[in-house]
mmCIF file of C-alpha atoms in Angstrom:
data_model
loop_
_atom_site.group_PDB
_atom_site.id
_atom_site.type_symbol
_atom_site.label_atom_id
_atom_site.label_comp_id
_atom_site.label_asym_id
_atom_site.label_seq_id
_atom_site.Cartn_x
_atom_site.Cartn_y
_atom_site.Cartn_z
ATOM 1 C CA UNK M 165 5.881 -2.578 -29.943
ATOM 2 C CA UNK M 166 8.202 -0.246 -28.026
ATOM 3 C CA UNK M 167 7.845 0.642 -24.602
ATOM 4 C CA UNK M 168 3.930 2.469 -23.844
ATOM 5 C CA UNK M 169 3.442 6.068 -23.904
ATOM 6 C CA UNK M 170 1.264 6.683 -21.426
ATOM 7 C CA UNK M 171 2.411 4.465 -18.679
ATOM 8 C CA UNK M 172 0.361 3.132 -15.676
ATOM 9 C CA UNK M 173 2.899 5.054 -13.273
ATOM 10 C CA UNK M 174 6.125 6.730 -13.862
ATOM 11 C CA UNK M 175 7.605 7.494 -10.881
ATOM 12 C CA UNK M 176 11.042 9.819 -13.400
ATOM 13 C CA UNK M 177 8.088 12.461 -13.253
ATOM 14 C CA UNK M 178 8.542 13.760 -9.521
ATOM 15 C CA UNK M 179 12.238 13.653 -10.059
ATOM 16 C CA UNK M 180 11.390 16.043 -13.387
ATOM 17 C CA UNK M 181 8.685 17.985 -10.789
ATOM 18 C CA UNK M 182 11.226 18.431 -8.093
ATOM 19 C CA UNK M 183 14.453 18.108 -9.968
ATOM 20 C CA UNK M 184 16.327 21.074 -7.910
ATOM 21 C CA UNK M 185 15.332 19.793 -4.056
ATOM 22 C CA UNK M 186 15.662 16.638 -4.985
ATOM 23 C CA UNK M 187 19.585 17.313 -5.993
ATOM 24 C CA UNK M 188 20.153 19.537 -3.501
ATOM 25 C CA UNK M 189 18.895 16.171 -0.687
ATOM 26 C CA UNK M 190 21.019 13.980 -2.250
ATOM 27 C CA UNK M 191 23.931 15.854 -2.748
ATOM 28 C CA UNK M 192 23.483 17.048 1.456
ATOM 29 C CA UNK M 193 23.921 13.033 2.082
ATOM 30 C CA UNK M 194 27.061 12.815 -0.140
ATOM 31 C CA UNK M 195 28.519 15.115 1.727
ATOM 32 C CA UNK M 196 27.341 14.460 5.096
ATOM 33 C CA UNK M 197 29.461 12.694 7.971
ATOM 34 C CA UNK M 198 27.066 9.784 7.888
ATOM 35 C CA UNK M 199 26.053 7.190 5.243
ATOM 36 C CA UNK M 200 24.459 4.970 7.439
ATOM 37 C CA UNK M 201 20.967 6.074 9.736
ATOM 38 C CA UNK M 202 22.480 9.408 11.019
ATOM 39 C CA UNK M 203 19.711 12.191 10.893
ATOM 40 C CA UNK M 204 18.482 12.290 7.453
ATOM 41 C CA UNK M 205 16.396 9.085 8.767
ATOM 42 C CA UNK M 206 15.625 10.351 11.884
ATOM 43 C CA UNK M 207 14.756 14.030 10.186
ATOM 44 C CA UNK M 208 12.361 12.193 7.645
ATOM 45 C CA UNK M 209 10.976 9.526 10.711
ATOM 46 C CA UNK M 210 9.822 12.678 12.778
ATOM 47 C CA UNK M 211 8.273 14.442 9.687
ATOM 48 C CA UNK M 212 6.456 11.374 8.441
ATOM 49 C CA UNK M 213 5.568 10.237 12.200
ATOM 50 C CA UNK M 214 3.708 13.921 12.319
ATOM 51 C CA UNK M 215 2.353 14.044 8.702
ATOM 52 C CA UNK M 216 0.154 10.821 9.464
ATOM 53 C CA UNK M 217 -0.850 12.092 13.244
ATOM 54 C CA UNK M 218 1.277 9.522 15.322
ATOM 55 C CA UNK M 219 3.978 9.915 17.601
ATOM 56 C CA UNK M 220 6.906 7.610 16.369
ATOM 57 C CA UNK M 221 8.255 7.053 12.669
ATOM 58 C CA UNK M 222 10.966 4.056 12.115
ATOM 59 C CA UNK M 223 12.302 3.538 8.779
ATOM 60 C CA UNK M 224 13.147 0.580 7.640
ATOM 61 C CA UNK M 225 14.578 -1.063 4.714
ATOM 62 C CA UNK M 226 11.359 -1.560 2.879
ATOM 63 C CA UNK M 227 6.800 -2.040 3.169
ATOM 64 C CA UNK M 228 7.837 -6.196 3.792
ATOM 65 C CA UNK M 229 10.536 -5.650 6.373
ATOM 66 C CA UNK M 230 7.957 -2.764 8.556
ATOM 67 C CA UNK M 231 5.068 -6.273 8.342
ATOM 68 C CA UNK M 232 7.341 -8.328 9.565
ATOM 69 C CA UNK M 233 9.715 -6.131 12.630
ATOM 70 C CA UNK M 234 5.684 -5.163 13.598
ATOM 71 C CA UNK M 235 4.661 -8.632 14.464
ATOM 72 C CA UNK M 236 7.529 -9.161 15.920
ATOM 73 C CA UNK M 237 7.702 -6.250 18.401
ATOM 74 C CA UNK M 238 3.880 -7.568 19.303
ATOM 75 C CA UNK M 239 5.528 -10.869 19.816
ATOM 76 C CA UNK M 240 3.083 -13.179 17.340
ATOM 77 C CA UNK M 241 5.341 -15.500 15.848
ATOM 78 C CA UNK M 242 5.302 -19.376 15.807
ATOM 79 C CA UNK M 243 1.574 -20.639 16.772
ATOM 80 C CA UNK M 244 0.132 -17.966 16.160
ATOM 81 C CA UNK M 245 -2.661 -16.435 12.950
ATOM 82 C CA UNK M 246 -3.184 -12.860 12.230
ATOM 83 C CA UNK M 247 -5.849 -13.178 9.569
ATOM 84 C CA UNK M 248 -5.390 -10.197 6.088
ATOM 85 C CA UNK M 249 -6.573 -10.763 2.845
ATOM 86 C CA UNK M 250 -6.023 -12.527 -0.747
ATOM 87 C CA UNK M 251 -6.878 -10.074 -3.084
ATOM 88 C CA UNK M 252 -3.591 -7.876 -1.556
ATOM 89 C CA UNK M 253 -0.130 -8.146 -3.288
ATOM 90 C CA UNK M 254 2.035 -10.642 -2.013
ATOM 91 C CA UNK M 255 4.064 -8.697 0.568
ATOM 92 C CA UNK M 256 1.621 -8.454 2.871
ATOM 93 C CA UNK M 257 1.778 -12.647 3.266
ATOM 94 C CA UNK M 258 4.919 -13.173 3.336
ATOM 95 C CA UNK M 259 5.690 -11.133 5.752
ATOM 96 C CA UNK M 260 3.478 -12.754 7.609
ATOM 97 C CA UNK M 261 4.879 -16.243 6.975
ATOM 98 C CA UNK M 262 8.577 -14.783 7.691
ATOM 99 C CA UNK M 263 7.375 -14.051 11.584
ATOM 100 C CA UNK M 264 6.453 -17.554 11.821
ATOM 101 C CA UNK M 265 3.093 -16.984 12.099
ATOM 102 C CA UNK M 266 -0.120 -18.495 10.234
ATOM 103 C CA UNK M 267 -2.093 -16.263 7.609
ATOM 104 C CA UNK M 268 -5.491 -16.656 7.622
ATOM 105 C CA UNK M 269 -7.587 -15.065 4.721
ATOM 106 C CA UNK M 270 -10.247 -12.869 4.615
ATOM 107 C CA UNK M 271 -12.962 -11.972 1.697
ATOM 108 C CA UNK M 272 -12.579 -9.032 0.698
ATOM 109 C CA UNK M 273 -16.156 -6.034 0.923
ATOM 110 C CA UNK M 274 -17.563 -5.936 -2.370
ATOM 111 C CA UNK M 275 -17.225 -1.876 -3.011
ATOM 112 C CA UNK M 276 -13.953 -0.741 -1.003
ATOM 113 C CA UNK M 277 -11.990 -4.161 -2.435
ATOM 114 C CA UNK M 278 -11.101 -3.695 0.940
ATOM 115 C CA UNK M 279 -11.294 -6.446 4.651
ATOM 116 C CA UNK M 280 -14.498 -6.878 4.969
ATOM 117 C CA UNK M 281 -14.658 -7.619 9.171
ATOM 118 C CA UNK M 282 -17.912 -9.781 8.783
ATOM 119 C CA UNK M 283 -15.765 -12.095 6.310
ATOM 120 C CA UNK M 284 -13.028 -11.774 9.898
ATOM 121 C CA UNK M 285 -15.446 -12.868 12.107
ATOM 122 C CA UNK M 286 -16.380 -16.706 11.313
ATOM 123 C CA UNK M 287 -12.278 -16.471 11.128
ATOM 124 C CA UNK M 288 -11.470 -15.699 14.300
ATOM 125 C CA UNK M 289 -10.230 -18.606 17.306
ATOM 126 C CA UNK M 290 -7.980 -18.421 19.808
ATOM 127 C CA UNK M 291 -4.745 -18.694 17.604
ATOM 128 C CA UNK M 292 -5.671 -15.555 15.815
ATOM 129 C CA UNK M 293 -3.791 -12.349 17.592
ATOM 130 C CA UNK M 294 -3.727 -9.778 14.756
ATOM 131 C CA UNK M 295 -6.238 -8.252 11.991
ATOM 132 C CA UNK M 296 -3.979 -6.539 8.592
ATOM 133 C CA UNK M 297 -6.105 -4.362 7.218
ATOM 134 C CA UNK M 298 -4.786 -3.292 3.615
ATOM 135 C CA UNK M 299 -6.485 -0.521 2.543
ATOM 136 C CA UNK M 300 -5.816 -0.899 -1.508
ATOM 137 C CA UNK M 301 -5.501 1.230 -4.745
ATOM 138 C CA UNK M 302 -5.351 4.431 -1.552
ATOM 139 C CA UNK M 303 -9.475 3.712 0.030
ATOM 140 C CA UNK M 304 -8.982 3.260 3.915
ATOM 141 C CA UNK M 305 -10.535 -0.156 5.272
ATOM 142 C CA UNK M 306 -12.854 0.135 7.578
ATOM 143 C CA UNK M 307 -10.782 1.399 10.492
ATOM 144 C CA UNK M 308 -14.051 1.791 12.766
ATOM 145 C CA UNK M 309 -15.734 -1.657 13.379
ATOM 146 C CA UNK M 310 -12.148 -4.239 12.928
ATOM 147 C CA UNK M 311 -10.795 -1.645 16.309
ATOM 148 C CA UNK M 312 -14.749 -2.656 16.760
ATOM 149 C CA UNK M 313 -13.750 -6.466 16.391
ATOM 150 C CA UNK M 314 -10.065 -6.643 17.283
ATOM 151 C CA UNK M 315 -11.184 -4.811 20.509
ATOM 152 C CA UNK M 316 -14.004 -7.500 21.194
ATOM 153 C CA UNK M 317 -11.273 -10.539 21.001
ATOM 154 C CA UNK M 318 -8.316 -8.325 22.729
ATOM 155 C CA UNK M 319 -6.923 -8.670 19.175
ATOM 156 C CA UNK M 320 -4.047 -6.390 17.542
ATOM 157 C CA UNK M 321 -4.663 -3.999 14.731
ATOM 158 C CA UNK M 322 -1.749 -3.686 12.208
ATOM 159 C CA UNK M 323 -2.603 -0.869 9.677
ATOM 160 C CA UNK M 324 -0.485 -1.745 6.101
ATOM 161 C CA UNK M 325 -0.658 1.527 4.353
ATOM 162 C CA UNK M 326 1.248 1.084 1.138
ATOM 163 C CA UNK M 327 -1.121 1.730 -1.182
ATOM 164 C CA UNK M 328 -2.860 4.318 0.733
ATOM 165 C CA UNK M 329 -0.415 7.646 2.160
ATOM 166 C CA UNK M 330 -1.920 11.116 3.393
ATOM 167 C CA UNK M 331 -5.517 8.402 2.943
ATOM 168 C CA UNK M 332 -8.069 9.663 5.386
ATOM 169 C CA UNK M 333 -10.716 7.903 7.523
ATOM 170 C CA UNK M 334 -13.193 10.160 8.826
ATOM 171 C CA UNK M 335 -10.746 13.196 10.372
ATOM 172 C CA UNK M 336 -7.574 10.748 10.658
ATOM 173 C CA UNK M 337 -5.301 10.230 8.182
ATOM 174 C CA UNK M 338 -5.108 6.544 7.878
ATOM 175 C CA UNK M 339 -1.488 4.663 10.466
ATOM 176 C CA UNK M 340 -2.806 6.682 13.259
ATOM 177 C CA UNK M 341 -5.251 4.042 13.643
ATOM 178 C CA UNK M 342 -3.662 0.697 14.063
ATOM 179 C CA UNK M 343 -1.548 -0.280 17.762
ATOM 180 C CA UNK M 344 1.298 -0.575 14.868
ATOM 181 C CA UNK M 345 0.803 0.626 11.396
ATOM 182 C CA UNK M 346 3.520 0.166 8.430
ATOM 183 C CA UNK M 347 4.168 2.066 4.541
ATOM 184 C CA UNK M 348 6.359 0.654 2.123
ATOM 185 C CA UNK M 349 8.218 3.737 0.181
ATOM 186 C CA UNK M 350 8.739 1.497 -3.556
ATOM 187 C CA UNK M 351 8.785 4.366 -6.321
ATOM 188 C CA UNK M 352 5.401 3.783 -7.847
ATOM 189 C CA UNK M 353 3.670 4.520 -5.184
ATOM 190 C CA UNK M 354 1.948 7.669 -3.826
ATOM 191 C CA UNK M 355 4.802 8.697 -1.326
ATOM 192 C CA UNK M 356 7.639 7.187 -3.777
ATOM 193 C CA UNK M 357 11.633 6.408 -3.152
ATOM 194 C CA UNK M 358 14.437 5.857 -5.445
ATOM 195 C CA UNK M 359 14.341 2.448 -4.540
ATOM 196 C CA UNK M 360 13.128 -0.123 -1.681
ATOM 197 C CA UNK M 361 11.663 2.282 2.012
ATOM 198 C CA UNK M 362 9.312 1.497 4.685
ATOM 199 C CA UNK M 363 8.140 2.578 7.395
ATOM 200 C CA UNK M 364 6.655 1.589 10.792
ATOM 201 C CA UNK M 365 4.883 3.975 12.909
ATOM 202 C CA UNK M 366 3.020 3.773 16.002
ATOM 203 C CA UNK M 367 1.600 5.619 19.008
ATOM 204 C CA UNK M 368 3.458 3.486 21.558
ATOM 205 C CA UNK M 369 6.981 4.048 22.694
ATOM 206 C CA UNK M 370 7.900 0.685 23.571
ATOM 207 C CA UNK M 371 6.624 -1.150 20.737
ATOM 208 C CA UNK M 372 8.591 1.464 18.756
ATOM 209 C CA UNK M 373 12.169 0.931 20.690
ATOM 210 C CA UNK M 374 11.264 -3.209 20.202
ATOM 211 C CA UNK M 375 11.110 -1.971 16.409
ATOM 212 C CA UNK M 376 14.467 0.515 15.935
ATOM 213 C CA UNK M 377 15.957 -2.978 18.005
ATOM 214 C CA UNK M 378 14.411 -5.113 15.208
ATOM 215 C CA UNK M 379 15.401 -3.249 12.206
ATOM 216 C CA UNK M 380 19.465 -2.994 13.764
ATOM 217 C CA UNK M 381 20.180 -5.999 15.152
ATOM 218 C CA UNK M 382 18.282 -6.485 18.637
ATOM 219 C CA UNK M 383 20.699 -3.683 19.397
ATOM 220 C CA UNK M 384 20.708 -1.976 22.951
ATOM 221 C CA UNK M 385 23.650 0.021 22.240
ATOM 222 C CA UNK M 386 26.481 -0.542 19.366
ATOM 223 C CA UNK M 387 26.794 -4.326 19.565
ATOM 224 C CA UNK M 388 24.974 -4.813 22.078
ATOM 225 C CA UNK M 389 22.288 -7.694 20.991
ATOM 226 C CA UNK M 390 19.369 -7.277 23.793
ATOM 227 C CA UNK M 391 17.296 -9.388 21.382
ATOM 228 C CA UNK M 392 17.769 -11.580 17.970
ATOM 229 C CA UNK M 393 17.429 -8.945 15.246
ATOM 230 C CA UNK M 394 18.063 -8.217 11.617
ATOM 231 C CA UNK M 395 19.617 -5.395 9.366
ATOM 232 C CA UNK M 396 16.576 -3.306 7.894
ATOM 233 C CA UNK M 397 17.903 0.232 8.312
ATOM 234 C CA UNK M 398 16.592 3.129 5.655
ATOM 235 C CA UNK M 399 18.490 4.240 3.206
ATOM 236 C CA UNK M 400 19.954 8.381 4.615
ATOM 237 C CA UNK M 401 19.793 9.228 1.137
ATOM 238 C CA UNK M 402 16.308 8.075 0.560
ATOM 239 C CA UNK M 403 15.464 9.508 3.577
ATOM 240 C CA UNK M 404 16.296 12.348 2.202
ATOM 241 C CA UNK M 405 14.988 12.644 -1.014
ATOM 242 C CA UNK M 406 11.612 11.216 0.494
ATOM 243 C CA UNK M 407 11.746 14.473 3.389
ATOM 244 C CA UNK M 408 11.405 16.344 -0.333
ATOM 245 C CA UNK M 409 8.917 14.192 -1.666
ATOM 246 C CA UNK M 410 6.649 14.139 1.242
ATOM 247 C CA UNK M 411 6.585 18.480 1.086
ATOM 248 C CA UNK M 412 4.070 17.590 -1.751
ATOM 249 C CA UNK M 413 2.403 14.356 -0.610
ATOM 250 C CA UNK M 414 -1.119 16.590 -1.082
ATOM 251 C CA UNK M 415 -0.611 18.381 -3.742
ATOM 252 C CA UNK M 416 0.137 15.484 -5.697
ATOM 253 C CA UNK M 417 -2.664 13.038 -3.900
ATOM 254 C CA UNK M 418 -4.809 15.487 -4.553
ATOM 255 C CA UNK M 419 -4.175 15.787 -8.521
ATOM 256 C CA UNK M 420 -4.855 12.635 -7.788
ATOM 257 C CA UNK M 421 -8.359 12.792 -6.979
ATOM 258 C CA UNK M 422 -8.851 15.054 -10.086
ATOM 259 C CA UNK M 423 -7.692 12.168 -12.250
ATOM 260 C CA UNK M 424 -10.019 9.769 -11.026
ATOM 261 C CA UNK M 425 -13.042 12.893 -10.103
ATOM 262 C CA UNK M 426 -12.233 13.374 -14.433
ATOM 263 C CA UNK M 427 -12.749 8.720 -15.812
ATOM 264 C CA UNK M 428 -15.714 8.675 -13.148
ATOM 265 C CA UNK M 429 -17.362 11.557 -15.462
ATOM 266 C CA UNK M 430 -16.204 10.487 -18.203
ATOM 267 C CA UNK M 431 -16.342 6.580 -18.301
ATOM 268 C CA UNK M 432 -20.198 6.872 -16.387
ATOM 269 C CA UNK M 433 -21.539 5.743 -19.193
ATOM 270 C CA UNK M 434 -19.647 2.634 -20.341
ATOM 271 C CA UNK M 435 -20.650 -1.020 -18.864
ATOM 272 C CA UNK M 436 -18.075 -1.264 -16.298
ATOM 273 C CA UNK M 437 -18.092 -0.270 -12.622
ATOM 274 C CA UNK M 438 -16.068 2.155 -11.299
ATOM 275 C CA UNK M 439 -14.672 2.851 -7.697
ATOM 276 C CA UNK M 440 -16.882 3.650 -5.426
ATOM 277 C CA UNK M 441 -15.419 5.650 -2.364
ATOM 278 C CA UNK M 442 -18.139 5.143 0.582
ATOM 279 C CA UNK M 443 -18.787 7.877 3.475
ATOM 280 C CA UNK M 444 -16.628 9.430 5.242
ATOM 281 C CA UNK M 445 -13.092 8.492 3.768
ATOM 282 C CA UNK M 446 -10.453 10.400 1.315
ATOM 283 C CA UNK M 447 -9.777 8.359 -0.604
ATOM 284 C CA UNK M 448 -5.849 8.965 -2.999
ATOM 285 C CA UNK M 449 -6.053 6.632 -5.998
ATOM 286 C CA UNK M 450 -2.829 4.861 -5.947
ATOM 287 C CA UNK M 451 -4.478 3.253 -9.001
ATOM 288 C CA UNK M 452 -7.445 3.780 -10.585
ATOM 289 C CA UNK M 453 -9.371 0.444 -10.674
ATOM 290 C CA UNK M 454 -12.299 -0.379 -12.793
ATOM 291 C CA UNK M 455 -13.995 -3.629 -13.562
ATOM 292 C CA UNK M 456 -15.686 -5.212 -16.906
ATOM 293 C CA UNK M 457 -18.775 -7.444 -16.595
ATOM 294 C CA UNK M 458 -16.371 -10.305 -17.318
ATOM 295 C CA UNK M 459 -12.415 -11.864 -17.918
ATOM 296 C CA UNK M 460 -13.478 -11.287 -21.539
ATOM 297 C CA UNK M 461 -14.089 -8.219 -21.896
ATOM 298 C CA UNK M 462 -10.950 -7.331 -19.070
ATOM 299 C CA UNK M 463 -8.512 -9.029 -21.049
ATOM 300 C CA UNK M 464 -10.126 -7.611 -24.282
ATOM 301 C CA UNK M 465 -9.789 -3.996 -23.166
ATOM 302 C CA UNK M 466 -6.278 -4.409 -21.576
ATOM 303 C CA UNK M 467 -4.451 -5.417 -25.301
ATOM 304 C CA UNK M 468 -7.057 -3.377 -26.905
ATOM 305 C CA UNK M 469 -4.796 -0.377 -24.524
ATOM 306 C CA UNK M 470 -1.724 -1.956 -24.858
ATOM 307 C CA UNK M 471 -2.157 -2.474 -28.596
ATOM 308 C CA UNK M 472 -2.784 0.733 -28.513
ATOM 309 C CA UNK M 473 0.182 2.506 -26.405
ATOM 310 C CA UNK M 474 -1.591 2.736 -22.985
ATOM 311 C CA UNK M 475 -0.472 1.126 -20.151
ATOM 312 C CA UNK M 476 -2.772 -0.711 -18.936
ATOM 313 C CA UNK M 477 -2.323 -2.742 -16.119
ATOM 314 C CA UNK M 478 -3.818 -5.786 -13.253
ATOM 315 C CA UNK M 479 -3.930 -5.797 -9.357
ATOM 316 C CA UNK M 480 -3.645 -8.833 -8.878
ATOM 317 C CA UNK M 481 -4.235 -11.696 -11.352
ATOM 318 C CA UNK M 482 -3.785 -14.516 -9.202
ATOM 319 C CA UNK M 483 -5.235 -13.895 -5.055
ATOM 320 C CA UNK M 484 -2.535 -15.524 -2.992
ATOM 321 C CA UNK M 485 -4.772 -18.461 -1.839
ATOM 322 C CA UNK M 486 -4.028 -19.642 -5.630
ATOM 323 C CA UNK M 487 -0.413 -18.843 -5.802
ATOM 324 C CA UNK M 488 1.345 -22.115 -6.812
ATOM 325 C CA UNK M 489 3.746 -20.445 -2.551
ATOM 326 C CA UNK M 490 1.078 -20.308 -0.729
ATOM 327 C CA UNK M 491 -1.772 -22.357 -1.958
ATOM 328 C CA UNK M 492 -1.393 -25.638 0.015
ATOM 329 C CA UNK M 493 -0.458 -23.947 3.326
ATOM 330 C CA UNK M 494 -3.086 -21.324 3.608
ATOM 331 C CA UNK M 495 -6.445 -21.168 5.401
ATOM 332 C CA UNK M 496 -8.882 -19.046 4.214
ATOM 333 C CA UNK M 497 -12.839 -17.816 4.335
ATOM 334 C CA UNK M 498 -14.636 -18.502 1.507
ATOM 335 C CA UNK M 499 -13.262 -15.819 -1.634
ATOM 336 C CA UNK M 500 -16.307 -15.128 -4.218
ATOM 337 C CA UNK M 501 -15.936 -11.364 -4.136
ATOM 338 C CA UNK M 502 -11.661 -11.591 -3.848
ATOM 339 C CA UNK M 503 -11.770 -14.082 -7.241
ATOM 340 C CA UNK M 504 -14.268 -12.064 -8.904
ATOM 341 C CA UNK M 505 -12.375 -8.866 -8.786
ATOM 342 C CA UNK M 506 -9.304 -11.409 -9.667
ATOM 343 C CA UNK M 507 -11.429 -11.930 -13.052
ATOM 344 C CA UNK M 508 -12.575 -8.581 -13.909
ATOM 345 C CA UNK M 509 -10.267 -5.348 -12.828
ATOM 346 C CA UNK M 510 -7.878 -3.283 -14.545
ATOM 347 C CA UNK M 511 -5.900 -0.780 -13.468
ATOM 348 C CA UNK M 512 -5.989 1.917 -15.899
ATOM 349 C CA UNK M 513 -3.350 4.681 -16.171
ATOM 350 C CA UNK M 514 -3.118 7.446 -13.515
ATOM 351 C CA UNK M 515 -0.676 9.538 -11.625
ATOM 352 C CA UNK M 516 0.066 13.126 -10.462
ATOM 353 C CA UNK M 517 2.434 13.699 -14.153
ATOM 354 C CA UNK M 518 -0.808 11.915 -16.237
ATOM 355 C CA UNK M 519 -1.776 15.040 -18.674
ATOM 356 C CA UNK M 520 -5.340 16.300 -19.383
ATOM 357 C CA UNK M 521 -4.657 15.356 -22.754
ATOM 358 C CA UNK M 522 -3.228 12.024 -22.005
ATOM 359 C CA UNK M 523 -5.896 11.050 -19.365
ATOM 360 C CA UNK M 524 -8.182 12.060 -22.593
ATOM 361 C CA UNK M 525 -6.286 9.717 -24.891
ATOM 362 C CA UNK M 526 -7.618 6.858 -22.084
ATOM 363 C CA UNK M 527 -11.188 7.832 -21.991
ATOM 364 C CA UNK M 528 -11.309 8.126 -25.530
ATOM 365 C CA UNK M 529 -9.325 4.602 -26.253
ATOM 366 C CA UNK M 530 -11.688 3.065 -24.150
ATOM 367 C CA UNK M 531 -14.942 4.763 -25.781
ATOM 368 C CA UNK M 532 -13.776 3.618 -28.728
ATOM 369 C CA UNK M 533 -13.441 0.027 -27.508
ATOM 370 C CA UNK M 534 -17.124 -0.630 -26.140
ATOM 371 C CA UNK M 535 -17.852 1.343 -28.999
ATOM 372 C CA UNK M 536 -16.590 -2.233 -31.424
ATOM 373 C CA UNK M 537 -18.289 -4.709 -29.645
ATOM 374 C CA UNK M 538 -21.852 -5.696 -30.229
#
């Protein structure tokens, strides 16, 4: 069979929807005087920090680097521990390892699928220096309880907002709570570039300065390295594109919520668990993730949809702590919920460009699958 007719996500759709604006932005970079950093990067950093409700934005090469540099700026490294989750993209854990610190993995909440503060508590030791809260699938983590836990133990809070651009906890956007917060602009994200790109945001001017140095060889002034650093600069072409897309982000997130509401309504009578939005948060549905009663049902439903030209996917089929590169290296708590999710979750197509007619095809295919089963 050829490429699926209904993809899980389609980053080309954003370009087609805003082609004239994006073409003009690309030309402005190509015709401008600076191809490294420069005004396009500075403009996007300022706009995105304001959007989040923070004070400083520092553009970097990708979301993994954003986490790595955040840890470096906090002077977290060898001998330190950082608590996060195993039910996440591997980048979160990889970035901790890059810093020299040891990842310690906690189980997730069975409703939001985010880090469970009660699972974190027994993992804290004298070596623990930070908690990284991943806002998975577009649903904010429990920032109130996590901040209380950090305050009680003298820990730093880092928000991994790679899947939650524009999500809200109470009346504030995610990214405005942590000591440092990180974003990925991978092409399929709610706010996506046309390649890799990332951002660190913070309200702390000293931490912002540290990140700016670290992203460019540790330079205090050009060609003068005050500290050891890296090459992790946001490309001005990506910055110009993201500046355009940022203007449309709230509307595209609202379309995601409209599509999610249709799924929730039309699939409510089927024997699957639908995503829950906990009180006091604004979900932006980076992914629409359902759960089946067992792995056999999940795998059969996935095969059924893919055979019909509907590209469903699994996020994530193997928890980080069970992957060969990490399973002998990581300390974890009990992983009951995490491992159950790996067996039963399924991501349905959801993106702003998905039409109601296409979504009806997905819904009807799922209903047909369950009608055919005993």
